[in-house]
Coordinates of C-alpha atoms (C1' of nucleotides) in Angstrom, one line a residue:
Chain A
M1 CA 0.2 -0.3 -0.2
T2 CA 1.5 3.2 -1.1
E3 CA 1.4 6.1 1.4
T4 CA 3.1 8.6 -0.6
S5 CA 1.2 11.5 -2.7
A6 CA -2.5 10.9 -1.4
I7 CA -5.1 13.6 -2.3
A8 CA -7.1 12.7 0.7
Q9 CA -4.5 13.8 3.4
G10 CA -6.3 13.4 7.0
A11 CA -3.1 14.9 8.0
A12 CA -4.4 18.4 8.6
R13 CA -2.1 19.2 11.5
R14 CA -4.8 20.9 13.7
T15 CA -8.4 19.8 14.2
A16 CA -11.2 21.7 13.6
N17 CA -11.4 23.8 17.0
G18 CA -7.6 24.2 16.9
K19 CA -6.1 21.2 19.0
S20 CA -3.1 19.9 17.6
R21 CA -2.7 16.5 16.5
T22 CA 0.0 13.9 18.1
R23 CA 2.4 12.1 15.8
I24 CA -0.1 8.8 16.2
Q25 CA -3.1 10.7 15.4
L26 CA -1.8 11.8 12.2
R27 CA -0.6 8.2 11.1
N28 CA -3.6 6.7 12.3
R29 CA -6.0 9.1 10.9
E30 CA -4.0 8.9 7.5
R31 CA -4.0 4.7 7.5
I32 CA -8.0 5.0 8.2
L33 CA -8.7 7.4 5.3
Q34 CA -6.8 5.5 2.9
A35 CA -8.1 2.2 4.1
A36 CA -11.9 4.0 3.9
L37 CA -10.9 5.2 0.5
Q38 CA -10.2 1.8 -1.0
V39 CA -13.5 0.3 0.5
F40 CA -15.7 3.0 -0.5
S41 CA -14.4 3.8 -3.9
Q42 CA -15.0 0.0 -4.6
Y43 CA -18.6 -0.6 -3.0
G44 CA -20.0 2.8 -2.5
F45 CA -21.0 4.2 1.0
R46 CA -24.1 1.9 1.5
G47 CA -21.9 -1.2 0.4
A48 CA -18.7 -0.4 2.9
T49 CA -18.8 -2.0 5.9
L50 CA -16.5 -0.8 9.0
D51 CA -15.2 -3.9 9.3
Q52 CA -14.0 -4.1 5.7
I53 CA -12.0 -0.7 6.7
A54 CA -10.8 -2.0 9.8
G55 CA -9.5 -5.2 8.4
E56 CA -8.0 -3.2 5.8
S57 CA -6.5 -0.6 7.6
G58 CA -5.1 -2.9 10.3
L59 CA -6.8 -1.5 13.0
S60 CA -9.8 -2.6 15.6
K61 CA -13.4 -1.4 14.7
P62 CA -13.7 0.6 18.1
N63 CA -10.4 2.1 17.3
L64 CA -11.6 3.8 13.9
L65 CA -14.3 5.4 15.8
Y66 CA -11.8 6.7 17.9
Y67 CA -10.3 8.8 15.4
F68 CA -14.0 9.3 13.6
P69 CA -17.3 10.2 15.1
S70 CA -18.8 8.0 12.6
K71 CA -18.9 5.8 8.8
E72 CA -20.3 9.0 7.3
A73 CA -17.4 11.3 8.9
M74 CA -14.9 9.1 7.0
H75 CA -16.7 9.5 3.5
Q76 CA -17.4 13.5 4.6
D77 CA -13.8 13.9 5.1
L78 CA -12.7 12.1 1.9
L79 CA -15.4 13.7 -0.6
Q80 CA -14.3 17.3 0.6
A81 CA -10.5 16.8 0.2
L82 CA -11.4 15.4 -3.1
L83 CA -13.3 18.1 -4.4
T84 CA -10.8 20.6 -3.8
A85 CA -8.3 18.7 -5.7
W86 CA -10.5 17.8 -8.3
L87 CA -11.6 21.4 -9.7
D88 CA -8.3 23.0 -8.8
P89 CA -7.0 22.0 -12.5
L90 CA -10.0 23.8 -14.1
R91 CA -9.2 27.0 -12.1
A92 CA -5.8 26.8 -13.7
L93 CA -7.1 27.1 -17.0
D94 CA -5.7 30.3 -18.1
A95 CA -7.8 33.0 -20.1
S96 CA -4.7 34.6 -21.2
G97 CA -2.9 31.7 -22.7
D98 CA -3.2 29.9 -25.9
P99 CA -6.7 28.2 -26.3
L100 CA -5.7 25.2 -27.8
E101 CA -3.0 24.6 -25.3
E102 CA -4.6 25.2 -22.8
I103 CA -7.1 22.8 -23.1
L104 CA -4.9 20.3 -24.0
A105 CA -2.8 20.6 -20.9
Y106 CA -6.0 20.6 -18.6
V107 CA -7.0 17.3 -20.4
K108 CA -3.6 16.0 -20.0
R109 CA -3.5 16.8 -16.0
K110 CA -7.2 15.5 -15.6
L111 CA -6.1 12.4 -17.4
E112 CA -3.1 12.3 -15.0
L113 CA -5.4 12.6 -11.9
A114 CA -7.0 9.4 -13.3
R115 CA -3.9 7.5 -13.6
D116 CA -2.5 8.7 -10.4
Y117 CA -5.6 8.6 -8.1
P118 CA -7.8 5.9 -9.7
R119 CA -9.7 5.2 -6.3
E120 CA -10.5 8.7 -5.6
S121 CA -12.1 8.8 -9.0
R122 CA -14.5 5.8 -8.8
L123 CA -15.0 7.3 -4.9
F124 CA -16.2 10.5 -7.1
A125 CA -18.3 8.3 -9.7
N126 CA -20.0 6.5 -6.8
E127 CA -21.1 9.6 -5.2
I128 CA -22.8 10.6 -8.2
L129 CA -24.1 7.3 -9.1
Q130 CA -26.1 7.6 -6.1
G131 CA -27.3 10.6 -6.7
A132 CA -24.8 12.9 -5.0
P133 CA -26.8 12.8 -2.0
R134 CA -23.8 14.7 -0.1
I135 CA -22.4 17.0 -2.2
L136 CA -25.3 17.7 -4.7
P137 CA -25.5 21.2 -3.3
I138 CA -21.9 22.0 -4.1
L139 CA -22.5 20.6 -7.7
E140 CA -25.3 23.1 -8.0
T141 CA -23.2 26.2 -6.6
D142 CA -19.3 25.8 -6.7
L143 CA -19.2 23.3 -9.4
R144 CA -21.7 25.4 -11.5
A145 CA -20.3 28.6 -11.2
L146 CA -16.8 27.4 -11.8
V147 CA -17.8 25.8 -15.4
D148 CA -20.3 28.7 -16.4
E149 CA -17.0 30.9 -15.9
T150 CA -14.6 28.5 -17.8
A151 CA -17.9 28.4 -20.3
E152 CA -17.5 31.8 -20.7
T153 CA -13.6 32.0 -21.3
I154 CA -14.2 29.1 -24.1
R155 CA -17.3 31.0 -25.7
G156 CA -14.6 33.8 -25.9
W157 CA -11.9 32.0 -27.5
C158 CA -14.5 30.3 -29.9
A159 CA -16.2 33.7 -30.8
A160 CA -12.5 35.1 -31.4
G161 CA -11.9 32.5 -33.9
R162 CA -9.0 31.0 -31.8
L163 CA -10.9 27.7 -31.2
A164 CA -13.4 26.0 -33.6
P165 CA -17.1 26.8 -32.5
V166 CA -18.1 24.3 -29.8
D167 CA -20.5 24.1 -27.3
P168 CA -17.9 24.9 -24.1
V169 CA -20.2 23.3 -21.6
H170 CA -20.4 20.1 -23.1
L171 CA -17.0 20.1 -24.1
I172 CA -16.1 20.2 -20.6
F173 CA -18.3 16.8 -20.3
S174 CA -16.3 15.6 -23.0
I175 CA -13.0 16.0 -21.1
W176 CA -14.4 14.8 -17.5
A177 CA -16.1 11.9 -19.5
L178 CA -12.9 10.8 -21.6
T179 CA -10.4 11.0 -18.8
Q180 CA -12.6 9.5 -16.1
H181 CA -13.6 6.6 -18.3
Y182 CA -9.8 5.3 -17.8
A183 CA -10.1 5.3 -14.0
D184 CA -13.6 4.4 -13.4
F185 CA -13.5 1.7 -16.2
Q186 CA -10.1 0.6 -15.8
V187 CA -11.3 -3.3 -15.2
Q188 CA -13.2 -2.9 -18.6
V189 CA -10.3 -1.5 -20.3
T190 CA -7.7 -3.3 -19.1
A191 CA -10.2 -6.8 -20.1
V192 CA -10.7 -5.6 -23.4
L193 CA -7.0 -4.3 -24.3
G194 CA -5.6 -7.2 -22.6
Q195 CA -2.9 -5.0 -20.7
D196 CA -2.4 -3.0 -18.0
N197 CA -1.2 0.5 -18.7
P198 CA -3.8 2.1 -21.3
F199 CA -2.8 5.6 -20.0
E200 CA 0.1 6.5 -22.6
A201 CA -2.1 5.3 -25.7
A202 CA -4.9 7.4 -24.1
E203 CA -2.8 10.2 -23.7
A204 CA -2.0 10.2 -27.4
H205 CA -5.5 9.6 -28.1
L206 CA -7.1 12.6 -26.6
E207 CA -4.6 14.6 -27.9
T208 CA -5.7 13.6 -31.2
L209 CA -9.7 14.0 -30.5
F210 CA -9.4 17.4 -28.9
R211 CA -6.7 18.9 -31.4
R212 CA -9.1 17.9 -34.1
L213 CA -12.0 19.0 -32.6
L214 CA -10.7 22.4 -31.4
T215 CA -8.4 23.4 -34.0
P216 CA -9.8 26.5 -35.8
G217 CA -10.6 27.0 -39.6
Chain B
M1 CA -43.2 3.9 -12.7
T2 CA -43.1 2.8 -16.4
E3 CA -43.3 -0.3 -16.9
T4 CA -43.0 -0.3 -21.2
S5 CA -40.0 -0.9 -22.9
A6 CA -37.8 -2.4 -20.4
I7 CA -34.4 -3.8 -21.7
A8 CA -34.2 -6.7 -18.6
Q9 CA -37.4 -8.5 -19.0
G10 CA -37.7 -11.3 -16.6
A11 CA -40.5 -12.0 -19.0
A12 CA -39.2 -15.2 -21.0
R13 CA -42.3 -16.9 -21.2
R14 CA -40.2 -20.5 -20.1
T15 CA -38.0 -21.1 -17.4
A16 CA -34.8 -22.6 -17.8
N17 CA -36.0 -26.2 -17.7
G18 CA -38.5 -25.5 -19.9
K19 CA -41.7 -25.1 -17.9
S20 CA -44.1 -22.6 -18.8
R21 CA -44.9 -19.4 -16.6
T22 CA -48.2 -18.3 -15.5
R23 CA -49.7 -14.8 -16.2
I24 CA -48.7 -14.0 -12.1
Q25 CA -45.0 -15.3 -13.0
L26 CA -44.6 -13.1 -15.4
R27 CA -46.2 -9.9 -14.0
N28 CA -44.5 -10.3 -10.7
R29 CA -40.8 -11.4 -12.3
E30 CA -41.1 -8.2 -13.9
R31 CA -41.8 -6.1 -11.0
I32 CA -39.3 -7.5 -9.1
L33 CA -36.6 -7.2 -11.7
Q34 CA -37.7 -3.5 -12.3
A35 CA -37.7 -2.6 -8.7
A36 CA -34.0 -4.6 -8.6
L37 CA -32.9 -2.3 -11.4
Q38 CA -33.9 0.8 -9.6
V39 CA -32.0 -0.3 -6.4
F40 CA -28.8 -2.3 -7.7
S41 CA -28.3 0.7 -10.0
Q42 CA -28.2 3.3 -7.0
Y43 CA -26.7 1.8 -4.4
G44 CA -25.0 -1.1 -6.0
F45 CA -24.8 -4.7 -5.0
R46 CA -23.9 -4.8 -1.7
G47 CA -25.4 -1.6 -0.8
A48 CA -28.7 -2.9 -2.0
T49 CA -31.2 -4.7 0.1
L50 CA -34.0 -7.2 -0.2
D51 CA -36.1 -4.7 1.6
Q52 CA -35.8 -1.8 -0.5
I53 CA -36.5 -3.9 -3.3
A54 CA -39.5 -5.2 -1.8
G55 CA -40.7 -2.0 -0.8
E56 CA -40.2 -0.5 -4.5
S57 CA -41.8 -3.7 -6.1
G58 CA -45.0 -3.6 -3.6
L59 CA -44.1 -7.3 -2.5
S60 CA -43.3 -8.8 0.8
K61 CA -39.7 -9.6 1.1
P62 CA -40.6 -13.7 1.4
N63 CA -42.6 -13.2 -1.8
L64 CA -39.5 -11.9 -3.6
L65 CA -37.4 -14.9 -2.6
Y66 CA -40.7 -17.2 -4.1
Y67 CA -39.9 -15.8 -7.5
F68 CA -36.2 -15.6 -7.2
P69 CA -33.5 -18.0 -5.5
S70 CA -31.8 -15.1 -4.0
K71 CA -30.6 -11.6 -4.3
E72 CA -27.6 -12.4 -6.2
A73 CA -30.0 -14.2 -8.9
M74 CA -31.8 -11.0 -9.3
H75 CA -28.7 -9.1 -10.1
Q76 CA -27.2 -11.9 -12.4
D77 CA -30.8 -11.7 -14.5
L78 CA -30.4 -8.1 -14.6
L79 CA -26.9 -8.1 -15.9
Q80 CA -27.3 -11.0 -18.4
A81 CA -30.3 -9.3 -19.9
L82 CA -28.2 -6.2 -20.2
L83 CA -25.1 -7.3 -21.9
T84 CA -26.8 -8.6 -24.9
A85 CA -28.7 -5.5 -25.1
W86 CA -25.6 -3.0 -24.5
L87 CA -23.5 -5.0 -27.3
D88 CA -25.9 -5.4 -29.9
P89 CA -25.7 -2.2 -31.4
L90 CA -22.1 -2.3 -31.6
R91 CA -22.4 -5.8 -33.6
A92 CA -24.9 -3.8 -35.9
L93 CA -21.9 -1.4 -36.9
D94 CA -21.5 -2.6 -41.0
A95 CA -18.4 -3.1 -42.5
S96 CA -19.8 -2.4 -46.1
G97 CA -21.6 1.0 -45.0
D98 CA -20.3 4.2 -45.0
P99 CA -17.3 4.5 -42.4
L100 CA -18.4 7.7 -40.9
E101 CA -22.1 7.5 -41.0
E102 CA -21.8 3.6 -39.5
I103 CA -19.8 5.4 -36.8
L104 CA -22.1 8.5 -36.2
A105 CA -24.8 5.9 -36.1
Y106 CA -23.7 3.8 -33.4
V107 CA -22.9 7.1 -31.4
K108 CA -26.4 8.0 -31.8
R109 CA -28.0 4.6 -30.8
K110 CA -25.8 4.6 -27.9
L111 CA -26.9 8.1 -26.6
E112 CA -30.2 7.0 -26.9
L113 CA -29.7 3.9 -24.8
A114 CA -28.1 6.2 -22.2
R115 CA -31.0 8.7 -22.6
D116 CA -34.0 5.7 -22.5
Y117 CA -32.3 3.2 -20.1
P118 CA -30.1 5.3 -17.5
R119 CA -30.7 3.0 -14.8
E120 CA -29.5 0.0 -16.9
S121 CA -26.4 2.0 -17.7
R122 CA -25.9 2.6 -14.2
L123 CA -26.2 -0.7 -13.2
F124 CA -23.4 -1.8 -15.8
A125 CA -21.4 1.2 -14.4
N126 CA -21.5 -0.2 -10.9
E127 CA -20.8 -3.4 -11.7
I128 CA -17.6 -2.3 -13.4
L129 CA -16.7 0.4 -10.3
Q130 CA -16.8 -2.6 -8.2
G131 CA -14.5 -4.8 -10.5
A132 CA -16.6 -6.5 -12.5
P133 CA -16.4 -9.7 -10.0
R134 CA -19.6 -11.1 -12.0
I135 CA -19.2 -10.6 -15.7
L136 CA -15.0 -10.2 -15.9
P137 CA -14.9 -13.3 -17.5
I138 CA -17.3 -12.0 -20.3
L139 CA -15.8 -9.1 -20.7
E140 CA -12.1 -10.6 -21.5
T141 CA -13.7 -13.2 -24.0
D142 CA -17.1 -12.0 -25.9
L143 CA -16.5 -8.3 -25.3
R144 CA -12.9 -8.1 -26.3
A145 CA -13.5 -10.7 -29.2
L146 CA -16.1 -7.8 -30.3
V147 CA -14.1 -5.1 -29.9
D148 CA -11.0 -6.4 -31.8
E149 CA -13.6 -7.3 -34.6
T150 CA -14.7 -4.1 -34.4
A151 CA -11.3 -2.6 -34.2
E152 CA -10.4 -4.4 -37.2
T153 CA -13.0 -2.8 -39.2
I154 CA -12.5 0.3 -38.2
R155 CA -8.5 0.3 -39.2
G156 CA -9.3 -1.0 -42.4
W157 CA -11.3 2.2 -42.8
C158 CA -8.4 3.9 -41.6
A159 CA -6.1 2.1 -43.9
A160 CA -8.3 3.3 -47.0
G161 CA -8.3 6.6 -46.2
R162 CA -12.1 6.7 -45.6
L163 CA -11.6 7.9 -42.0
A164 CA -9.1 9.8 -40.5
P165 CA -6.0 7.6 -38.8
V166 CA -7.2 6.9 -35.0
D167 CA -6.5 4.4 -32.5
P168 CA -9.9 1.9 -33.5
V169 CA -10.2 0.6 -29.7
H170 CA -9.4 3.9 -27.9
L171 CA -12.2 5.3 -30.2
I172 CA -14.7 3.0 -29.1
F173 CA -13.9 3.6 -25.7
S174 CA -14.4 7.1 -26.6
I175 CA -17.7 6.5 -27.6
W176 CA -18.8 4.2 -24.8
A177 CA -17.4 7.0 -22.3
L178 CA -18.9 10.0 -23.8
T179 CA -22.6 8.4 -24.3
Q180 CA -22.5 7.1 -20.4
H181 CA -21.4 9.9 -19.2
Y182 CA -24.7 11.6 -19.7
A183 CA -26.6 8.5 -18.0
D184 CA -24.2 7.9 -15.2
F185 CA -23.4 11.5 -14.3
Q186 CA -26.9 12.5 -15.0
V187 CA -27.3 14.3 -11.8
Q188 CA -24.0 16.3 -12.4
V189 CA -25.2 17.3 -15.7
T190 CA -28.2 18.7 -14.7
A191 CA -26.8 20.5 -11.7
V192 CA -24.2 22.0 -14.0
L193 CA -26.7 22.8 -16.6
G194 CA -29.3 23.6 -14.3
Q195 CA -31.9 22.1 -16.7
D196 CA -33.0 18.6 -17.3
N197 CA -32.9 17.2 -20.6
P198 CA -29.1 17.5 -21.6
F199 CA -29.5 14.8 -24.6
E200 CA -30.8 17.2 -27.6
A201 CA -27.7 19.3 -26.7
A202 CA -25.4 16.6 -26.3
E203 CA -26.3 14.8 -29.4
A204 CA -25.5 17.5 -31.3
H205 CA -22.2 18.0 -29.8
L206 CA -20.9 14.5 -30.3
E207 CA -21.9 14.4 -33.9
T208 CA -19.5 17.4 -34.1
L209 CA -17.2 15.9 -32.3
F210 CA -16.9 12.6 -33.9
R211 CA -17.4 14.3 -37.3
R212 CA -14.3 16.8 -36.9
L213 CA -12.4 13.5 -35.0
L214 CA -12.9 11.2 -38.3
T215 CA -13.5 13.0 -41.4
P216 CA -10.5 12.1 -43.7
G217 CA -8.4 14.5 -44.8
Chain C
dC1 C1' 9.9 5.4 39.6
dG2 C1' 4.9 7.2 39.5
dT3 C1' 1.4 10.1 37.4
dT4 C1' -1.5 11.5 33.8
dC5 C1' -2.8 11.5 29.4
dT6 C1' -3.3 8.9 25.2
dT7 C1' -4.3 5.0 22.7
dT8 C1' -6.4 0.2 22.1
dT9 C1' -9.7 -3.6 22.7
dG10 C1' -13.3 -7.3 24.1
dA11 C1' -17.4 -7.2 25.4
dC12 C1' -21.4 -6.3 24.0
dC13 C1' -25.8 -3.1 22.2
dG14 C1' -30.5 -2.8 19.1
dA15 C1' -31.4 -2.9 14.4
dT16 C1' -30.9 -4.3 9.9
dT17 C1' -29.2 -8.3 6.7
dG18 C1' -30.1 -12.3 3.7
dG19 C1' -32.9 -15.9 4.0
dT20 C1' -36.2 -19.9 5.9
dC21 C1' -40.7 -22.0 6.7
dA22 C1' -45.2 -23.8 8.0
dA23 C1' -49.3 -21.8 7.5
dA24 C1' -52.7 -19.2 5.4
dT25 C1' -54.7 -17.1 1.0
dT26 C1' -55.9 -16.7 -3.6
dC27 C1' -56.5 -19.1 -7.9
dA28 C1' -57.7 -21.9 -11.9
dA29 C1' -60.1 -25.9 -13.4
dT30 C1' -63.1 -29.4 -12.9
Chain D
dA1 C1' -68.7 -25.9 -4.9
dT2 C1' -64.8 -28.6 -4.5
dT3 C1' -60.3 -29.7 -5.1
dG4 C1' -55.2 -29.2 -6.0
dA5 C1' -51.9 -26.1 -7.0
dA6 C1' -50.0 -21.6 -6.9
dT7 C1' -49.1 -17.3 -4.4
dT8 C1' -48.6 -14.9 -0.3
dT9 C1' -47.2 -13.9 4.5
dG10 C1' -46.2 -13.6 9.7
dA11 C1' -42.9 -15.1 12.4
dC12 C1' -38.2 -16.5 12.9
dC13 C1' -33.4 -17.5 12.2
dA14 C1' -28.6 -16.8 12.5
dA15 C1' -24.9 -13.5 10.9
dT16 C1' -23.8 -8.7 10.4
dC17 C1' -24.7 -3.8 10.8
dG18 C1' -22.7 0.8 12.9
dG19 C1' -21.9 1.9 17.3
dT20 C1' -20.7 2.2 22.7
dC21 C1' -18.4 1.5 26.8
dA22 C1' -15.5 0.6 30.7
dA23 C1' -11.4 -1.3 31.4
dA24 C1' -6.7 -2.1 30.0
dA25 C1' -2.5 -0.8 27.8
dG26 C1' 0.9 2.5 26.1
dA27 C1' 3.0 6.9 25.6
dA28 C1' 5.1 11.0 27.8
dC29 C1' 7.0 13.6 31.3
dG30 C1' 9.0 14.9 35.9

DNA sequence: CGTTCTTTTGACCGATTGGTCAAATTCAAT
DNA sequence: ATTGAATTTGACCAATCGGTCAAAAGAACG
């Protein structure tokens, strides 16, 4: 189990009300969140059990509940950490940069996220599949605002003839769909390809796809 | 609850060992499968409970188990019916037709499936997210063979210059990813769009996308 | 060393899980 | 109307669910 480079760090050095955390707390919260991520991302919230998470983390079940008040709290922590990491690359899209290269860079960054954090991607997919009961408000406000803003940028690029005309929001959906597919449907992809690392070919394919879609003229 | 036009018909008039089914059996098996589809597609296999399915179907829990030997059996029935319906459009791709129009027709058909049978799409997504424990063998044999075959057709089209050069398998992945996204992530799509029916715009967008990707020259 | 605080755990709780079964009810065909 | 089969259900089961608690074990510090 790799502990390096986790998106969801339970390792905030201070708790919500300011108390500092011990070395042991830091280590164990992280172990629990990693185990919870593993289990939640595979079975969804309802399908996951504390016993599975306990087994995966190597801690006893009551010990989990010493660090987290409930199963729900673990899931919340994971989702919250995920959402910021998930949306950041979209924020990084620079309106003053070269349109095509900006978008291709975003595609590449998103595909790298899918490659390096497939469990996080599947956790998110599970939440959406279940109707997003815990993050729907965020989707309708924060995410929607961010997408609207980005769409406006893209619309500007199209209007200026620097990008082939395209529906900006559906373009964003396409980027999400294509990149997340390689994480969420990894089992299917590798089953069909009969090989383990589709990401190199995927990157080349997606660059071709978006270049042809968006190159003006 | 619409009962018309279900992909997963539990309504085979004869059981596996040849016994014919009564009117009541036909009706109740169908009601159970529809309810099970609703629940499984939202919560996954593990997260779904017989009590939920019982409530959704309006039948008592022991009554469910009069028509199906187990929760597992309901899930199996749904997956099996789904798989054939899911793969058929790909089989319908005609090597002797016009390349671009054949592929665009497939994209359209697949998007219609996502629009008309989103629960089936989510059921499949859930199964894959969980590692495809019940259908991995089928993916590795039947699906892979079908994809290989189709890829060969597409490769031929590319080689003949009738289609812009493209990785055929990743093209197929792209079609799946883009069309299923509108079913599996419907909640997110409508939350961001703030409107309910994204499919009309999606169809136009996807036609543009694949036309630009695949038009030769 | 002893003391205090943190961490861990075994035993346990009521609720829910998938599933069983015998008895009751409804149906279809005479 | 009677009968025999098909259907439905209330009561029940062992296992598992998320979560509690008091007591034990481990760190930290003077």
